[in-house]
XYZ file of C-alpha atoms in Angstrom:
650
model
C -19.489 16.585 -167.581
C -15.990 15.634 -166.375
C -15.827 18.861 -164.309
C -19.125 18.043 -162.576
C -17.944 14.526 -161.757
C -14.707 15.874 -160.255
C -16.658 18.354 -158.141
C -18.920 15.560 -156.929
C -15.921 13.454 -155.901
C -14.543 16.385 -153.886
C -17.888 16.797 -152.121
C -18.052 13.067 -151.349
C -14.503 13.132 -149.966
C -15.366 16.102 -147.743
C -18.433 14.287 -146.388
C -16.383 11.169 -145.661
C -13.766 13.231 -143.804
C -16.509 14.921 -141.789
C -18.047 11.552 -140.949
C -14.680 10.290 -139.740
C -14.100 13.354 -137.548
C -14.394 12.479 -133.884
C -17.062 14.335 -131.923
C -16.238 14.413 -128.172
C -18.718 12.424 -126.131
C -20.448 14.171 -123.249
C -20.743 12.630 -119.819
C -24.158 12.937 -118.214
C -24.528 13.034 -114.411
C -27.746 11.951 -112.719
C -28.413 13.763 -110.464
C -26.272 16.847 -111.005
C -24.153 18.128 -108.161
C -25.644 20.127 -105.321
C -26.557 19.849 -101.661
C -27.872 16.612 -100.153
C -28.996 15.789 -96.617
C -28.090 12.107 -97.014
C -25.733 10.065 -99.154
C -26.557 10.159 -102.855
C -26.334 7.616 -105.678
C -24.889 9.085 -108.878
C -25.250 7.497 -112.288
C -22.969 8.407 -115.195
C -23.715 7.869 -118.871
C -21.886 8.480 -122.146
C -23.443 6.473 -125.010
C -20.722 5.037 -127.206
C -17.940 5.901 -124.763
C -16.069 4.416 -121.834
C -16.154 6.559 -118.689
C -13.271 7.002 -116.267
C -13.690 8.982 -113.050
C -11.964 10.259 -109.901
C -13.302 11.172 -106.465
C -10.279 13.033 -105.040
C -10.222 16.047 -107.370
C -7.522 14.683 -109.669
C -7.895 14.751 -113.455
C -9.436 11.494 -114.764
C -7.509 9.537 -117.414
C -7.564 5.968 -118.721
C -5.534 5.045 -115.663
C -8.362 6.172 -113.388
C -11.256 4.039 -112.161
C -13.526 2.798 -114.963
C -17.196 3.503 -114.389
C -19.217 0.278 -114.169
C -22.164 0.975 -111.892
C -23.806 3.856 -109.975
C -21.594 5.468 -107.329
C -22.717 5.902 -103.726
C -21.375 9.216 -102.389
C -21.569 9.480 -98.599
C -19.452 12.591 -97.961
C -18.780 15.854 -99.785
C -16.940 14.918 -102.971
C -15.858 16.335 -106.318
C -16.726 13.724 -108.948
C -14.725 14.312 -112.141
C -15.270 12.197 -115.254
C -14.222 11.834 -118.899
C -15.479 9.592 -121.699
C -13.081 7.894 -124.130
C -14.113 6.927 -127.640
C -11.779 5.153 -130.061
C -8.971 5.766 -127.615
C -9.467 9.523 -127.536
C -10.665 11.471 -124.469
C -13.617 13.826 -124.575
C -14.297 16.899 -122.482
C -13.637 16.837 -118.747
C -16.711 17.157 -116.544
C -17.164 17.570 -112.812
C -19.926 17.892 -110.253
C -19.597 18.472 -106.522
C -21.918 16.609 -104.175
C -22.169 18.348 -100.800
C -23.412 15.782 -98.282
C -24.669 16.770 -94.824
C -23.000 20.187 -94.976
C -24.382 22.952 -92.708
C -26.971 25.247 -94.248
C -25.643 28.643 -95.259
C -26.728 32.009 -96.596
C -23.379 32.436 -98.362
C -22.495 31.373 -101.894
C -20.360 28.226 -102.011
C -17.392 27.694 -104.339
C -15.990 24.249 -105.049
C -12.507 23.776 -106.509
C -11.534 20.432 -107.970
C -7.779 20.090 -108.455
C -5.220 17.293 -108.454
C -4.183 17.005 -104.767
C -0.497 16.602 -105.614
C -0.486 19.991 -107.338
C -1.286 21.649 -104.010
C -0.141 19.283 -101.292
C 2.859 17.317 -102.578
C 5.556 17.951 -99.911
C 8.160 18.770 -102.566
C 6.228 20.367 -105.439
C 2.811 21.309 -104.004
C 1.886 24.988 -104.413
C 0.493 25.219 -100.882
C 3.695 23.764 -99.417
C 7.051 25.275 -98.502
C 8.916 22.681 -100.584
C 12.580 21.792 -100.194
C 14.093 25.046 -101.476
C 12.805 27.273 -98.714
C 15.153 29.234 -96.462
C 13.628 28.244 -93.126
C 15.658 30.701 -91.058
C 13.813 33.633 -92.670
C 10.208 34.212 -91.527
C 9.331 35.332 -95.069
C 10.297 31.835 -96.311
C 11.978 32.894 -99.578
C 12.131 30.058 -102.061
C 8.902 28.472 -100.809
C 6.607 26.958 -103.432
C 3.741 29.296 -102.502
C 5.580 32.332 -103.913
C 5.088 30.942 -107.426
C 3.178 32.722 -110.205
C 2.444 29.400 -111.905
C -1.040 28.794 -113.326
C -2.537 25.310 -113.284
C -5.926 23.938 -114.400
C -8.755 23.203 -111.986
C -12.507 22.706 -112.016
C -14.591 25.547 -110.572
C -18.221 25.402 -109.513
C -20.019 28.399 -108.041
C -23.255 27.818 -106.145
C -25.530 30.721 -105.282
C -26.814 31.055 -101.716
C -30.079 29.372 -102.770
C -28.176 26.261 -103.902
C -28.246 26.907 -107.663
C -25.066 26.115 -109.588
C -24.444 29.302 -111.602
C -21.031 28.411 -113.037
C -19.249 25.115 -113.767
C -16.115 25.079 -115.909
C -12.486 24.103 -116.118
C -10.463 27.232 -115.271
C -7.006 28.438 -114.324
C -5.743 28.488 -110.731
C -3.109 30.838 -109.306
C -2.027 31.769 -105.833
C -2.659 35.411 -104.953
C -1.362 38.020 -102.539
C 1.814 39.188 -100.872
C 2.838 38.351 -97.322
C -0.573 36.795 -96.692
C 0.708 33.729 -98.596
C 2.428 32.812 -95.341
C -0.946 32.027 -93.762
C -2.212 28.428 -93.949
C -5.390 29.600 -95.690
C -3.973 31.042 -98.901
C -5.630 33.443 -101.328
C -6.316 32.224 -104.857
C -7.214 33.574 -108.290
C -9.751 31.986 -110.638
C -8.897 32.638 -114.306
C -11.490 31.997 -117.014
C -9.782 31.056 -120.287
C -11.203 29.550 -123.460
C -8.381 27.005 -123.595
C -9.712 25.533 -120.339
C -13.453 25.952 -120.821
C -15.684 29.029 -120.466
C -13.877 32.225 -121.435
C -15.619 34.169 -118.689
C -17.653 33.680 -115.541
C -20.986 34.791 -116.929
C -22.817 35.600 -113.716
C -23.325 38.800 -111.629
C -21.672 37.391 -108.516
C -21.949 40.756 -106.696
C -25.613 41.337 -107.516
C -27.477 43.614 -109.903
C -25.330 46.675 -109.169
C -22.072 44.805 -109.778
C -20.450 43.691 -113.018
C -22.274 41.086 -115.103
C -19.331 38.813 -115.956
C -15.700 38.297 -115.029
C -12.458 37.106 -116.563
C -10.795 36.912 -113.144
C -12.045 36.482 -109.589
C -9.939 36.524 -106.434
C -10.739 34.356 -103.417
C -9.079 36.473 -100.740
C -8.192 35.204 -97.278
C -8.647 38.755 -95.883
C -4.962 39.553 -96.336
C -3.177 40.919 -93.286
C -6.519 40.821 -91.474
C -6.518 36.992 -91.527
C -7.382 35.648 -88.088
C -8.700 39.045 -87.005
C -11.934 40.738 -88.154
C -11.975 39.035 -91.587
C -13.721 42.078 -93.100
C -11.426 45.092 -92.561
C -10.740 45.738 -96.232
C -14.382 45.159 -97.154
C -15.390 47.685 -94.491
C -13.035 50.421 -95.631
C -13.616 50.103 -99.369
C -17.354 49.666 -98.720
C -17.474 53.062 -97.012
C -16.492 54.651 -100.342
C -19.412 53.350 -102.400
C -20.521 56.805 -103.565
C -17.005 58.101 -104.287
C -15.617 58.601 -107.779
C -12.958 55.937 -107.315
C -12.233 52.491 -108.718
C -12.499 49.854 -105.993
C -13.278 46.159 -105.723
C -16.639 44.631 -104.976
C -16.711 42.096 -102.146
C -18.832 39.127 -101.135
C -17.971 36.451 -98.554
C -18.264 32.805 -99.605
C -17.529 29.328 -98.274
C -14.848 27.548 -100.309
C -14.199 23.802 -100.614
C -11.147 22.158 -102.163
C -11.747 18.604 -103.388
C -14.788 18.363 -101.131
C -12.954 19.514 -98.007
C -14.094 22.694 -96.268
C -11.496 25.456 -96.709
C -13.098 28.326 -94.820
C -14.589 31.724 -95.612
C -13.035 33.736 -98.410
C -13.914 37.203 -99.653
C -14.708 37.075 -103.364
C -13.038 40.118 -104.929
C -12.365 41.448 -108.397
C -8.776 41.287 -109.606
C -7.282 44.687 -110.444
C -6.050 44.512 -114.015
C -7.000 45.906 -117.425
C -10.337 44.048 -117.383
C -11.191 45.563 -113.995
C -10.305 49.079 -115.206
C -12.462 48.741 -118.324
C -15.380 47.326 -116.302
C -15.324 50.194 -113.809
C -14.576 53.086 -116.195
C -17.112 53.979 -118.835
C -15.759 54.149 -122.363
C -12.250 52.918 -121.498
C -10.598 50.368 -123.804
C -8.887 47.631 -121.765
C -6.174 47.379 -124.432
C -5.436 51.092 -124.420
C -4.478 52.025 -120.855
C -1.341 52.690 -118.853
C -1.489 50.708 -115.607
C 1.305 51.123 -113.050
C 1.915 49.995 -109.501
C 4.335 50.653 -106.655
C 7.254 52.883 -107.747
C 6.379 53.192 -111.447
C 6.347 49.447 -112.112
C 4.594 48.961 -115.446
C 1.767 46.421 -115.604
C 0.196 47.600 -118.836
C 1.009 50.204 -121.460
C 3.744 52.746 -120.786
C 5.157 54.652 -117.820
C 6.545 57.547 -119.873
C 3.568 59.895 -119.330
C 3.758 59.446 -115.550
C 7.523 59.937 -115.506
C 7.175 63.159 -117.484
C 4.554 64.402 -115.016
C 6.822 63.723 -112.013
C 9.735 65.375 -113.810
C 7.606 68.467 -114.457
C 6.663 68.686 -110.775
C 10.292 68.306 -109.714
C 11.278 71.251 -111.931
C 8.200 73.481 -111.549
C 6.735 74.516 -108.205
C 3.032 73.808 -107.831
C 2.740 76.953 -105.731
C 2.316 78.674 -109.096
C -1.340 78.505 -110.265
C -0.313 77.905 -113.895
C 1.841 74.910 -112.961
C -0.923 73.508 -110.771
C -3.424 73.964 -113.604
C -1.139 71.968 -115.909
C -0.878 69.098 -113.418
C -4.672 69.086 -113.149
C -4.700 68.306 -116.876
C -2.304 65.367 -116.329
C -3.885 63.686 -113.306
C -7.351 63.593 -111.772
C -6.508 65.750 -108.761
C -9.957 65.316 -107.241
C -9.626 61.528 -107.373
C -6.130 61.679 -105.848
C -7.326 64.011 -103.095
C -10.113 61.626 -102.104
C -7.683 58.701 -102.252
C -5.296 60.424 -99.826
C -8.134 61.453 -97.489
C -9.343 57.856 -97.253
C -5.877 56.376 -96.647
C -5.124 58.995 -93.986
C -8.413 58.483 -92.185
C -7.995 54.700 -92.313
C -4.453 55.044 -90.922
C -3.395 52.528 -93.554
C 0.247 51.958 -92.631
C 0.789 49.911 -95.814
C -0.459 52.521 -98.288
C 2.818 54.254 -99.147
C 4.122 52.003 -101.900
C 1.202 49.592 -102.116
C -0.524 51.518 -104.885
C -2.025 51.027 -108.337
C -2.739 53.900 -110.707
C -3.804 54.174 -114.334
C -4.817 56.425 -117.205
C -6.576 55.911 -120.537
C -4.057 56.210 -123.369
C -5.808 59.181 -124.972
C -4.556 62.730 -125.538
C -6.502 63.975 -122.507
C -6.126 60.811 -120.368
C -5.414 61.624 -116.708
C -4.000 59.462 -113.911
C -6.360 57.947 -111.361
C -5.750 55.842 -108.241
C -7.391 52.541 -107.294
C -8.431 51.873 -103.690
C -7.433 48.367 -102.603
C -5.660 46.313 -99.921
C -6.410 48.585 -96.958
C -6.103 45.799 -94.355
C -3.431 47.582 -92.304
C -5.926 50.324 -91.457
C -8.499 50.685 -88.679
C -6.139 49.539 -85.934
C -4.930 46.230 -87.400
C -1.848 46.045 -85.165
C -2.696 48.686 -82.569
C -5.943 49.131 -80.646
C -5.061 52.829 -80.140
C -4.198 53.535 -83.789
C -7.080 56.036 -83.960
C -4.653 58.512 -82.345
C -2.003 58.116 -85.075
C -1.083 61.238 -87.025
C -1.387 59.667 -90.455
C -1.324 63.085 -92.121
C 2.267 63.475 -90.926
C 2.987 59.865 -91.929
C 1.708 60.384 -95.495
C 3.637 63.644 -95.908
C 6.930 62.470 -94.405
C 9.702 63.733 -96.735
C 12.197 61.077 -95.639
C 10.605 57.838 -94.455
C 13.338 56.837 -95.333
C 12.208 53.368 -96.455
C 9.080 51.209 -96.307
C 6.304 51.919 -95.538
C 6.592 55.567 -96.637
C 9.760 56.119 -98.709
C 10.223 59.655 -100.112
C 8.994 58.725 -103.595
C 5.667 57.545 -102.143
C 4.886 60.913 -100.509
C 6.391 63.179 -103.197
C 3.232 63.776 -105.213
C 1.027 64.555 -102.201
C 3.660 66.817 -100.617
C 4.034 68.729 -103.893
C 0.291 69.269 -104.290
C -0.034 70.530 -100.714
C 2.326 73.374 -101.617
C -0.507 74.845 -103.666
C -2.866 76.985 -101.584
C -5.974 76.118 -103.589
C -5.316 72.384 -103.276
C -4.545 72.751 -99.581
C -7.800 74.606 -98.850
C -9.839 72.156 -100.893
C -8.117 69.174 -99.242
C -8.915 70.344 -95.690
C -12.476 71.336 -96.588
C -13.100 68.056 -98.415
C -11.675 66.143 -95.459
C -14.114 67.984 -93.188
C -16.978 67.077 -95.549
C -16.053 63.384 -95.384
C -15.622 63.433 -91.605
C -19.157 64.807 -91.369
C -20.645 62.238 -93.761
C -18.670 59.250 -95.081
C -16.679 58.808 -91.866
C -19.334 59.938 -89.409
C -19.125 57.527 -86.436
C -22.796 56.557 -86.692
C -22.499 55.663 -90.360
C -19.268 53.689 -89.899
C -20.677 51.807 -86.912
C -23.748 50.819 -88.937
C -21.479 49.494 -91.692
C -19.406 47.520 -89.167
C -22.541 46.023 -87.645
C -23.928 45.123 -91.070
C -20.767 43.183 -91.975
C -20.460 41.638 -88.508
C -24.063 40.418 -88.442
C -23.688 38.986 -91.949
C -20.618 36.973 -90.913
C -21.656 36.005 -87.385
C -23.863 32.956 -88.172
C -21.222 31.595 -90.577
C -18.000 32.408 -88.762
C -17.900 29.478 -86.321
C -17.027 26.926 -89.017
C -14.251 29.114 -90.360
C -12.711 29.711 -86.940
C -12.862 26.015 -86.131
C -11.387 25.037 -89.511
C -8.281 27.157 -88.982
C -8.153 26.849 -85.182
C -8.672 30.576 -84.732
C -9.961 32.316 -81.621
C -13.578 33.454 -81.485
C -12.656 35.767 -78.610
C -9.983 37.414 -80.781
C -12.525 37.834 -83.581
C -14.928 39.721 -81.275
C -12.017 41.744 -79.870
C -11.021 42.839 -83.364
C -14.592 43.853 -84.233
C -14.586 46.022 -81.095
C -11.276 47.559 -82.226
C -13.066 48.604 -85.433
C -15.936 50.126 -83.448
C -13.573 52.079 -81.196
C -11.636 53.366 -84.209
C -14.884 54.479 -85.875
C -15.919 56.540 -82.865
C -12.575 58.044 -81.876
C -10.857 58.633 -85.215
C -12.712 61.781 -86.415
C -11.743 63.785 -83.301
C -8.028 63.025 -83.633
C -8.071 63.553 -87.400
C -9.483 67.049 -86.919
C -6.732 67.787 -84.380
C -4.098 66.662 -86.901
C -5.581 68.930 -89.585
C -5.621 71.874 -87.170
C -2.035 71.173 -86.150
C -0.762 71.054 -89.750
C -2.787 73.821 -91.419
C -3.982 77.301 -90.518
C -7.582 76.225 -89.998
C -8.535 78.199 -86.940
C -10.850 76.610 -84.395
C -13.589 74.069 -85.002
C -17.036 75.441 -85.782
C -20.453 73.781 -86.029
C -22.631 74.292 -89.110
C -26.336 73.388 -89.024
C -28.300 73.292 -92.299
C -31.953 72.406 -92.729
C -34.486 72.485 -95.565
C -38.214 73.198 -95.669
C -40.258 72.268 -98.722
C -39.239 70.697 -102.018
C -35.558 71.261 -102.480
C -32.094 70.558 -101.169
C -28.943 72.397 -100.176
C -25.467 71.461 -101.356
C -22.678 72.092 -98.856
C -19.324 72.571 -100.623
C -20.885 70.965 -103.728
C -20.594 67.646 -101.889
C -22.958 67.229 -98.928
C -26.579 67.011 -100.089
C -29.023 68.191 -97.391
C -32.763 67.674 -97.893
C -35.909 68.057 -95.834
C -35.826 64.487 -94.551
C -32.574 64.829 -92.637
C -31.112 68.091 -91.267
C -27.338 68.337 -91.357
C -24.902 69.188 -88.573
C -21.176 69.112 -89.207
C -17.861 70.371 -87.883
C -15.845 72.777 -90.038
C -13.041 75.279 -89.463
C -13.075 78.980 -88.690
C -10.573 80.043 -91.378
C -12.038 77.978 -94.209
C -15.359 79.386 -95.499
C -18.119 76.938 -96.396
C -20.050 77.253 -99.650
C -23.727 76.369 -99.786
C -26.196 76.599 -102.653
C -29.848 75.772 -103.152
C -31.229 73.167 -105.585
C -35.030 73.401 -106.027
C -36.868 70.197 -106.866
C -39.025 70.017 -109.956
C -42.231 71.983 -109.347
C -40.743 74.083 -106.526
C -38.921 77.377 -106.210
C -36.634 78.856 -103.607
C -38.315 81.458 -101.370
C -35.868 82.615 -98.703
C -33.106 81.854 -96.216
C -33.903 81.725 -92.517
C -31.554 82.028 -89.569
C -29.330 84.613 -91.229
C -29.958 87.976 -92.888
C -29.371 87.044 -96.512
C -31.079 88.475 -99.623
C -33.737 86.045 -100.884
C -32.354 86.103 -104.449
C -28.960 84.714 -103.411
C -28.840 81.088 -104.523
C -25.277 80.573 -103.334
C -23.631 81.678 -100.086
C -20.075 81.617 -98.799
C -20.185 81.437 -95.018
C -17.285 82.390 -92.784
C -17.989 80.520 -89.578
C -17.108 83.070 -86.915
C -19.587 81.818 -84.325
C -19.314 78.491 -82.510
C -22.620 77.443 -84.075
C -24.034 78.743 -87.369
C -27.568 77.728 -88.369
C -29.328 78.369 -91.672
C -32.478 77.065 -93.335
C -33.513 77.103 -97.006
C -37.262 77.434 -97.627
C -38.923 76.253 -100.861
C -42.534 76.421 -102.050
C -44.565 74.810 -104.801
C -44.492 76.803 -108.014
C -45.685 76.273 -111.569
C -43.710 78.400 -114.027
C -45.916 79.794 -116.818
C -43.475 78.371 -119.372
C -43.361 74.889 -117.812
C -43.898 72.326 -120.581
C -43.378 75.003 -123.223
C -39.627 75.482 -123.069
C -38.327 71.923 -122.971
C -35.133 69.918 -123.393
C -35.807 68.450 -126.805
C -32.621 66.415 -127.296
C -29.651 65.601 -125.083
C -26.236 64.054 -125.670
C -24.238 63.394 -122.504
C -20.657 62.112 -122.310
C -20.214 62.371 -126.081
C -16.501 61.919 -126.829
C -16.913 62.869 -130.483
C -18.820 66.141 -130.170
C -18.648 66.981 -126.481
C -21.767 67.269 -124.331
C -24.722 69.168 -125.767
C -28.469 69.575 -125.467
C -31.190 71.220 -127.504
C -33.943 73.438 -126.093
C -37.265 73.945 -127.908
C -39.736 76.791 -127.395
C -43.194 75.408 -128.187
C -44.964 78.589 -127.015
C -46.269 81.396 -129.220
C -44.043 84.042 -127.654
C -40.361 84.871 -127.679
C -38.679 83.739 -124.437
C -35.686 85.459 -122.872
C -33.499 82.980 -120.954
C -31.282 85.430 -119.103
C -30.747 84.170 -115.565
C -32.160 80.716 -116.270
C -29.984 77.941 -114.831
C -29.006 74.602 -116.297
C -27.467 72.351 -113.646
C -26.699 68.920 -112.306
C -25.076 67.991 -108.992
C -21.592 68.949 -110.231
C -22.060 71.732 -112.775
C -24.141 74.859 -113.188
C -24.586 77.104 -116.240
C -26.368 80.483 -115.992
C -27.799 81.655 -119.311
C -26.700 85.029 -120.677
C -29.060 87.453 -122.421
C -30.355 85.140 -125.156
C -33.793 84.601 -126.717
C -35.625 81.648 -128.260
C -38.190 82.606 -130.876
C -41.586 80.853 -130.955
C -41.286 77.265 -132.286
C -37.522 77.681 -132.475
C -34.521 75.791 -131.070
C -31.394 76.650 -129.101
C -28.388 74.335 -128.747
C -26.243 74.550 -125.607
C -22.962 72.744 -126.157
C -19.583 72.055 -124.649
C -17.686 72.782 -127.885
C -19.220 74.873 -130.663
C -16.660 73.764 -133.274
C -17.290 70.059 -132.614
């Protein structure tokens, strides 16, 4: 009985403590923030609490204005409020009221932040401050070089006016030399100690990531005051490449209700970015480096060992090259170098980020970012530049291409197989990714998207509209002229022979792969420029329900599915012809189970023979766009199974 009474007293005490615990009082806004054609009256409520508010972006405290009656807001304003109860503040709230702002098809981002934190002449993060060395154009010591993080309120409005995110978040300045511009780049950091621990909205659309820990509001970097979309253009051209790169979306940004211009919303390259863009990678188990082996995450030891191996072992030897292929993703690096060379990115040498998963078979990969110095940023005739020589210069001697920055590429080019593949792959990309027509369409798409919105931005920062159009024309000229000069540079450096034209067409249900990269189908014949001394490989890929019949244009046996063409003539034309075909075993020999990208067991699939006869699979082909397996002399008995696997032991 005494024990029960004691237990009851404990329960009563716990209930009393819970009753005394303060529950933060919410502040209700009526109406919520948004876009208004006329001034708006806003009513605040917090039953049981006393509300204090600010209208200049600063954090409300008990020293702020006390709310007594509805507020009339006649211009774009960030209204921040907090409710006090028993002397204790509740959660901070904010809503932005955009009044008489121009209509837009862009998303709009509102930042609410104490003005003194940004604009105080001595301590403000946007200001030079009193410790700057004014005689140096880089302004060392200026406040805007800080890495400091401060709290701010962030609201993101979709292009249809919906508010899709509203939370207290972290604010940082972002970028390198672009911090010198009056419109400075910024980073939004979602942290639980501020509010929401992530921005839970697919800001880049259905194909982009679904949520974000970090977002960058980029002022276009070195391209500020010029095209305002150079980096977005170049990285956007690589959408179908196997390479980590940032998504991009332009947006209007306001700070404390004041228009701050167009920014490009970008992802921040860090461990979260790597995990988001690389299937199966643990963000806490990667090595992430930048510049000259500067560690950002994990360890640099694996990369240092790889460089040391290359320094001591010539990659001319196939065995040494094969080992390096196991240490780094050579295909990824090759594409990375091709893009930087084509772009003529004069800032690519040391401005690099590279990473690997910390697993026994983890290989190094390179991230494409910050390409603003490309496509003629500082020179309208940059399309003539021999960037291949620039990126293979053995003794820069310093920025932008110091010897360490070209060492890896120079070493790989010593290997004949890499060299041949590099030139051939470059030719593939010049015929497709970097084809003038395709690049011009991408430029026009970005230009037309910005054009209706750009006037406000140019006026806000007193920039020249004429210069903007001039820079867009520089991009167009580069797109049209660059492939010709790039081919000349390849011919000058390597034993390619003369340029040759290859024409490939398809009739019926199928496609042709050129060099396992260019996919040619019946809807669009292909014509590209290749080189006399570098044979081109083509192979047929029948569509489901079709079979390959013959080649036309050249005397080739009909049973040859793959050809290696030495382009001796100025123009070589070939057509692949397919016809409808129903195999007698269609629907009888089927893929019964499949396991792709299985890290535990390796890839495998299971075939099932549902027919009443034994089936010999010799010559049958299992393929995707990258791999092809031809079956040996093997049978499947009636109603029996056959497993095809990457690793029998696993």
